[in-house]
PDB file of C-alpha atoms in Angstrom:
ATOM      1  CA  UNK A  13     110.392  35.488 221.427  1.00 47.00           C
ATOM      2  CA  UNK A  14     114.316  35.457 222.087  1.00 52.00           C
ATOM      3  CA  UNK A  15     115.797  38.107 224.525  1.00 53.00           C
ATOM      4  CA  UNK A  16     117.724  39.697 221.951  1.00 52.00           C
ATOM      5  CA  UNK A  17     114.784  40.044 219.770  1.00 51.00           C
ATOM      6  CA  UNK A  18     112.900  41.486 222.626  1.00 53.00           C
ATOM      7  CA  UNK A  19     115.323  43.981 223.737  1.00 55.00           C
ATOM      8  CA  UNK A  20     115.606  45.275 219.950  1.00 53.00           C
ATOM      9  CA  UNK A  21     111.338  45.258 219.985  1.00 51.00           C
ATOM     10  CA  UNK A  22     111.556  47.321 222.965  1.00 56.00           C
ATOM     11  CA  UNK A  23     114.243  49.802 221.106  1.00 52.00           C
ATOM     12  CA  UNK A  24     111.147  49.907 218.795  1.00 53.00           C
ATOM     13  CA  UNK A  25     108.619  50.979 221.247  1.00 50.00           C
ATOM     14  CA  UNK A  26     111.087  53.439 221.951  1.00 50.00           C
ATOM     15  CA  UNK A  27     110.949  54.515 218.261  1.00 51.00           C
ATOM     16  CA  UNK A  28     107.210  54.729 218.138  1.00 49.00           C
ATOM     17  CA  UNK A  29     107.311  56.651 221.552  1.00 46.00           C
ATOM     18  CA  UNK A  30     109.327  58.767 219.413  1.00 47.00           C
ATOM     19  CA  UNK A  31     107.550  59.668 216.975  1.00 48.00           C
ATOM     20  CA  UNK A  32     104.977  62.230 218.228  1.00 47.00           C
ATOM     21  CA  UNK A  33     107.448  64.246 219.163  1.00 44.00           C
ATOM     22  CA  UNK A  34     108.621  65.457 215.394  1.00 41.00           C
ATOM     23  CA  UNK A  35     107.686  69.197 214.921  1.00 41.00           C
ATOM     24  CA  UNK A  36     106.104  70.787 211.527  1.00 45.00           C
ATOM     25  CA  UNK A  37     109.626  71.994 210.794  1.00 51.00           C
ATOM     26  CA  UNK A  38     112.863  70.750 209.878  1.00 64.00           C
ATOM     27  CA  UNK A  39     114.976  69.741 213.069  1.00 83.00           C
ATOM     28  CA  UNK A  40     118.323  67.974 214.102  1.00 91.00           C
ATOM     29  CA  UNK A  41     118.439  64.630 215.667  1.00 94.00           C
ATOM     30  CA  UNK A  42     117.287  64.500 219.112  1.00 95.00           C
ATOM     31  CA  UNK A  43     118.892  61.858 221.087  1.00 96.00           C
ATOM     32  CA  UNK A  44     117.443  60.709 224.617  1.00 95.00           C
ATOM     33  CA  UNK A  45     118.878  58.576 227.304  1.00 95.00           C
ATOM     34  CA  UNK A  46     116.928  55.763 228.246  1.00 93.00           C
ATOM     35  CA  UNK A  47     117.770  53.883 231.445  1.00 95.00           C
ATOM     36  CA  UNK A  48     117.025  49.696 231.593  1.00 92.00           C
ATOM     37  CA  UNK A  49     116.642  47.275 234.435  1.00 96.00           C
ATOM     38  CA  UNK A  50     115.064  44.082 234.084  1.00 94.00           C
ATOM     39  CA  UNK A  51     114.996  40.448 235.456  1.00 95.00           C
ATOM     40  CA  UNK A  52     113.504  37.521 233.549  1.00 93.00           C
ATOM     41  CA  UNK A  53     112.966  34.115 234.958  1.00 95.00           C
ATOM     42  CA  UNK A  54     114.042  31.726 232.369  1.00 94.00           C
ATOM     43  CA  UNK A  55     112.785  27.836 232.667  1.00 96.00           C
ATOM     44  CA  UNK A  56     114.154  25.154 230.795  1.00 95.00           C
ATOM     45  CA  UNK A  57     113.126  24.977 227.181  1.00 92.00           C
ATOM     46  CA  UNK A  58     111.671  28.185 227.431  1.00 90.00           C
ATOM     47  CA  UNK A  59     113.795  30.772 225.083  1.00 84.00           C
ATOM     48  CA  UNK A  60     117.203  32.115 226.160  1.00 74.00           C
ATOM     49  CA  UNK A  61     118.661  34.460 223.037  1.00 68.00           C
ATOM     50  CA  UNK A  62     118.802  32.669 220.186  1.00 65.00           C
ATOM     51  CA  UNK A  63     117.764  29.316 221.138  1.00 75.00           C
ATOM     52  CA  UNK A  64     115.866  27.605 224.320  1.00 86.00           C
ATOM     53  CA  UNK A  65     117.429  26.869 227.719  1.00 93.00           C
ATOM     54  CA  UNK A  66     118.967  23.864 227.368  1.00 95.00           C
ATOM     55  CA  UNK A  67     119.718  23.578 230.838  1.00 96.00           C
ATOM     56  CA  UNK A  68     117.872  21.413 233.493  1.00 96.00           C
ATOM     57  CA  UNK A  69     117.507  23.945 235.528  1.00 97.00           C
ATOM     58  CA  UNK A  70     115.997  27.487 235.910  1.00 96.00           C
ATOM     59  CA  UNK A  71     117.987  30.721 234.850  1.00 96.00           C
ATOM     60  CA  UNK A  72     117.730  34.202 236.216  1.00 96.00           C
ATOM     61  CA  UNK A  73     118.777  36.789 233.475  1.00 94.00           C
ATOM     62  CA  UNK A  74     119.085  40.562 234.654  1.00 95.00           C
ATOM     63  CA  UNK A  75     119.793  42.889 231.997  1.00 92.00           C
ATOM     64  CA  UNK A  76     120.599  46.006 233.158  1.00 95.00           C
ATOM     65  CA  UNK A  77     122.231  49.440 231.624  1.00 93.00           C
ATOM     66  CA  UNK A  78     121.385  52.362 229.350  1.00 92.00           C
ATOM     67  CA  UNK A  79     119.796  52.816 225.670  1.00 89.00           C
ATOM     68  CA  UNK A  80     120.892  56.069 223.912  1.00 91.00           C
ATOM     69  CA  UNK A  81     118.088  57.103 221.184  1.00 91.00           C
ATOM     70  CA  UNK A  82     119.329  59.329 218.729  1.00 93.00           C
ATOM     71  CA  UNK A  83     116.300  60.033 216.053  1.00 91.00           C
ATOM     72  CA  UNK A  84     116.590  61.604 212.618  1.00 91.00           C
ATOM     73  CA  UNK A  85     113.818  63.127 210.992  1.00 89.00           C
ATOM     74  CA  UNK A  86     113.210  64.249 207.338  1.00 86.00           C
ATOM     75  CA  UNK A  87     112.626  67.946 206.476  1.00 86.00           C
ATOM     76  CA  UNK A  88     109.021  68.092 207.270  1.00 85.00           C
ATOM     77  CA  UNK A  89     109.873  66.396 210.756  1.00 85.00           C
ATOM     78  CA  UNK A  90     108.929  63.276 210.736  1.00 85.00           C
ATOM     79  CA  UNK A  91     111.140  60.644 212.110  1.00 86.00           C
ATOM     80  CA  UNK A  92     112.978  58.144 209.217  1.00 87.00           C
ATOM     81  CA  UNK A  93     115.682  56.740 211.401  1.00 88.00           C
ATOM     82  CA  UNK A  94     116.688  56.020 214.649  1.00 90.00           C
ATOM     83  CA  UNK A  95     120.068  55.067 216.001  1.00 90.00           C
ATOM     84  CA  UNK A  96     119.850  52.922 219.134  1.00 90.00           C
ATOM     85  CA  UNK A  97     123.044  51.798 221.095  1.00 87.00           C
ATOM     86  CA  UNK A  98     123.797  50.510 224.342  1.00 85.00           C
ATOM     87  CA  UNK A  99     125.881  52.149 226.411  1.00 82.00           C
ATOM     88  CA  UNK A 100     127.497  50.075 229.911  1.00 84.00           C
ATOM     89  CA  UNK A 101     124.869  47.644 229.071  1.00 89.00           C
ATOM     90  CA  UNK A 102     125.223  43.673 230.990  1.00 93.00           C
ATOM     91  CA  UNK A 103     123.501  41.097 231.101  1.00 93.00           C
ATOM     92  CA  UNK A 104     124.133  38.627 234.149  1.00 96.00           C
ATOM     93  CA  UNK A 105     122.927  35.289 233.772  1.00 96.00           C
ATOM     94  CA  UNK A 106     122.314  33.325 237.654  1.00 97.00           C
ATOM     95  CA  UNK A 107     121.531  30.538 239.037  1.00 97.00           C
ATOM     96  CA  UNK A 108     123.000  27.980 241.851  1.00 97.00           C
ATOM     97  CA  UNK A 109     124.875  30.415 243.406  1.00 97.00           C
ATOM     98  CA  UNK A 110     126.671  31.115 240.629  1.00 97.00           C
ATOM     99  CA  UNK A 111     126.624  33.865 237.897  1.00 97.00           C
ATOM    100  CA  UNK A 112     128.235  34.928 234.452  1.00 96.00           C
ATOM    101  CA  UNK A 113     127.897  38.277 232.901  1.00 95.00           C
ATOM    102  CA  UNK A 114     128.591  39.842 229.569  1.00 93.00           C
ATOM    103  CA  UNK A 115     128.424  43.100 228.303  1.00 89.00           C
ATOM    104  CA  UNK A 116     126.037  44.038 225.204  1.00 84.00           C
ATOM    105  CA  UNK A 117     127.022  47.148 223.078  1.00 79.00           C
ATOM    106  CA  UNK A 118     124.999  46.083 219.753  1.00 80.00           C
ATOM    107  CA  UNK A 119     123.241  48.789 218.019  1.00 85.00           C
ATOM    108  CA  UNK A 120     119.809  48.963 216.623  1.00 85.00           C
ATOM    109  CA  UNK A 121     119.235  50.190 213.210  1.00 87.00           C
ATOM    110  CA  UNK A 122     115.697  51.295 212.869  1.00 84.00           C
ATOM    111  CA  UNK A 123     113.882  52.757 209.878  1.00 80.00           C
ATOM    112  CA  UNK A 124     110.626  54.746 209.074  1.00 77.00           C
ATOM    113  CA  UNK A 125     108.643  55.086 206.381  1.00 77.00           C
ATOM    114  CA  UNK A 126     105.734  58.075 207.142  1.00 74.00           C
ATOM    115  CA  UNK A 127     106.535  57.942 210.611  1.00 71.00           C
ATOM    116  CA  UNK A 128     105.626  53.657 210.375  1.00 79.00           C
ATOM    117  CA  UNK A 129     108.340  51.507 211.487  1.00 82.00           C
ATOM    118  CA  UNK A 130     109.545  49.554 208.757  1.00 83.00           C
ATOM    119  CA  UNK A 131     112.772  47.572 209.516  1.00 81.00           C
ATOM    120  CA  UNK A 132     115.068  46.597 212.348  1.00 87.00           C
ATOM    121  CA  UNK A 133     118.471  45.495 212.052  1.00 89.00           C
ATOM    122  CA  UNK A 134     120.554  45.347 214.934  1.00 87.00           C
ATOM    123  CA  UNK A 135     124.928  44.745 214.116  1.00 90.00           C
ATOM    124  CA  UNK A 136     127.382  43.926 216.337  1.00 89.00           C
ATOM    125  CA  UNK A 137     128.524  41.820 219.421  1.00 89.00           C
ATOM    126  CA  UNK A 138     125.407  41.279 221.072  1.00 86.00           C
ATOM    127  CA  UNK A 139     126.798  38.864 223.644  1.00 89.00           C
ATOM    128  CA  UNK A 140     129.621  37.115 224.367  1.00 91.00           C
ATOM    129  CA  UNK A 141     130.422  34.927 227.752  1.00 94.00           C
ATOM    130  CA  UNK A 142     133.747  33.344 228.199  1.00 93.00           C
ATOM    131  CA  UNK A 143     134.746  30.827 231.143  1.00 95.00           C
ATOM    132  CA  UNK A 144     138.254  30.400 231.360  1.00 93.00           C
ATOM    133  CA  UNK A 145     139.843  27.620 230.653  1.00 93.00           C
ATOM    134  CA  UNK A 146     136.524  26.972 228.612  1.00 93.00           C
ATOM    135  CA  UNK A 147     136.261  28.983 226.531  1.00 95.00           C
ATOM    136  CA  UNK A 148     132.959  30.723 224.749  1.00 95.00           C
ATOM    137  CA  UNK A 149     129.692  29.286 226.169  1.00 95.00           C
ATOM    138  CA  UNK A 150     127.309  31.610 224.732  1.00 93.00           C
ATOM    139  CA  UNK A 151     128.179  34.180 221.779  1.00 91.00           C
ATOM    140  CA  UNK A 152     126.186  35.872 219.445  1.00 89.00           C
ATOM    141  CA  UNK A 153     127.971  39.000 217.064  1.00 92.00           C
ATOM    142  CA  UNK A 154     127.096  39.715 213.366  1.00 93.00           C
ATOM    143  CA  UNK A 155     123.754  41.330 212.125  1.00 92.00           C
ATOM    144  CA  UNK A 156     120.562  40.208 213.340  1.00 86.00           C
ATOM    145  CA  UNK A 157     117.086  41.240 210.988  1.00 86.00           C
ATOM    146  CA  UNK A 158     114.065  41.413 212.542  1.00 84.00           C
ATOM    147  CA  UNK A 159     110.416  41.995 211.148  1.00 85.00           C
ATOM    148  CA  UNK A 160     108.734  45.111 213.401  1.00 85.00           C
ATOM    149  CA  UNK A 161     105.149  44.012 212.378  1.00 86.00           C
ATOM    150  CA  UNK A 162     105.777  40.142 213.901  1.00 83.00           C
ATOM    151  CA  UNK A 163     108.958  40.952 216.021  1.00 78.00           C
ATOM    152  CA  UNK A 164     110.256  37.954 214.724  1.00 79.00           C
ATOM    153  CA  UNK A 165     113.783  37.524 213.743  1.00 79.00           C
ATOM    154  CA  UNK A 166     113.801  36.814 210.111  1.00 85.00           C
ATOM    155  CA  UNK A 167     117.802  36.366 209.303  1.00 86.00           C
ATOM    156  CA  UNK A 168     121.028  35.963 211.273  1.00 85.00           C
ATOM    157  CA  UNK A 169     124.267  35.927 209.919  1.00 93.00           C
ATOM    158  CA  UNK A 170     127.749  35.810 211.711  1.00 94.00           C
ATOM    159  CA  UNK A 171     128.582  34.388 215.120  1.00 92.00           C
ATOM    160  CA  UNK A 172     125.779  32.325 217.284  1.00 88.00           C
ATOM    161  CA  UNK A 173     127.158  29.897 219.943  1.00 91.00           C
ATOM    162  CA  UNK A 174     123.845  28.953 221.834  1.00 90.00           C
ATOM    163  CA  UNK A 175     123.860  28.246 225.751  1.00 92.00           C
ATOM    164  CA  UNK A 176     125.126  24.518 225.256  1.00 94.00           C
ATOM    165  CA  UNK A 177     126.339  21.921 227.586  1.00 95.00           C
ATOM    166  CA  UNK A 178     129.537  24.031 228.748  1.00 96.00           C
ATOM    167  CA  UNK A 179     126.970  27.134 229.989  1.00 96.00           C
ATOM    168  CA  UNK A 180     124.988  24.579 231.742  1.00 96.00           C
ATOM    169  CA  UNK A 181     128.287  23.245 233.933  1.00 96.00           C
ATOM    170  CA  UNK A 182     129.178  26.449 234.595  1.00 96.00           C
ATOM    171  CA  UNK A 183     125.999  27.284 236.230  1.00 97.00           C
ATOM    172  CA  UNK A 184     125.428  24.126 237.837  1.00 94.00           C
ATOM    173  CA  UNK A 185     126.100  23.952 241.904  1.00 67.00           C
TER     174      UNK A 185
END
């Protein structure tokens, strides 16, 4: 599963964590702050975003920052939607020594139906590194679907500029 699609799956766990909490009663959105700190261990081949690791060596990706949850609910209090938006959010991609970091402020759209999860759609820049003199070596901004009963992304459209060649120099030693 690609990191982007597994950062939006957790924003669903989130959601379903969620959804106990609605009351009997009519109620404004709650919102919660969620802190996030995680390092993955990414081989070649294996998946890195929205493609696999092209380079011949291992990468060390540590996202770290916050997720702020606000949840809507209808008038009998059950949750329908949930806004979910990173806030100082980076992900810092390692290895030789060397390091590149972006920062991720893409939203998550998700939507209930009877308190049931029914569709994720996350817009905006999710990534974006730029070497200079380079240019982009990794990129991915537009609106990204993905199916909560699989957690598989299921359309794409706008920018994707997979880890290539350039990312791989960069991070060499």
């Amino acid at each position: 599963m690609s990191r982007a699609v597994r950062r939006l799956n957790i924003a669903a766990v989130c959601m379903a964590v969620a959804l106990p909490v609605a009351s009997a009663a009519a109620t404004p959105p709650t919102v919660e702050v969620i802190p996030f700190d995680e390092t993955e261990v990414i081989a070649p081949g294996e998946i890195l975003g929205f493609a696999t690791n092209p380079c011949p060596f291992t990468i060390t990706l540590h996202h770290q920052g916050t997720f702020v949850v606000r949840t809507f609910f209808d008038r009998d209090g059950t949750p329908v939607r949930q806004l979910q938006r990173s806030a100082h959010f980076t992900e810092t991609y390692s290895a030789n020594g060397r390091s590149l970091t972006t920062i991720s402020g893409a939203p998550a759209h998700l939507e209930a139906t009877d308190g049931q999860l029914t569709a994720i759609v996350g817009t905006g820049n999710q990534r974006h590194v730029i070497v200079p003199g380079i240019g982009p070596v990794l990129a991915q901004a537009g609106r990204f679907v993905i199916d909560p009963a699989t957690g598989n992304l299921t359309a794409v459209y706008g920018l994707n500029i997979p880890a290539g060649s350039a990312f791989c120099a960069t991070l060499s030693a």
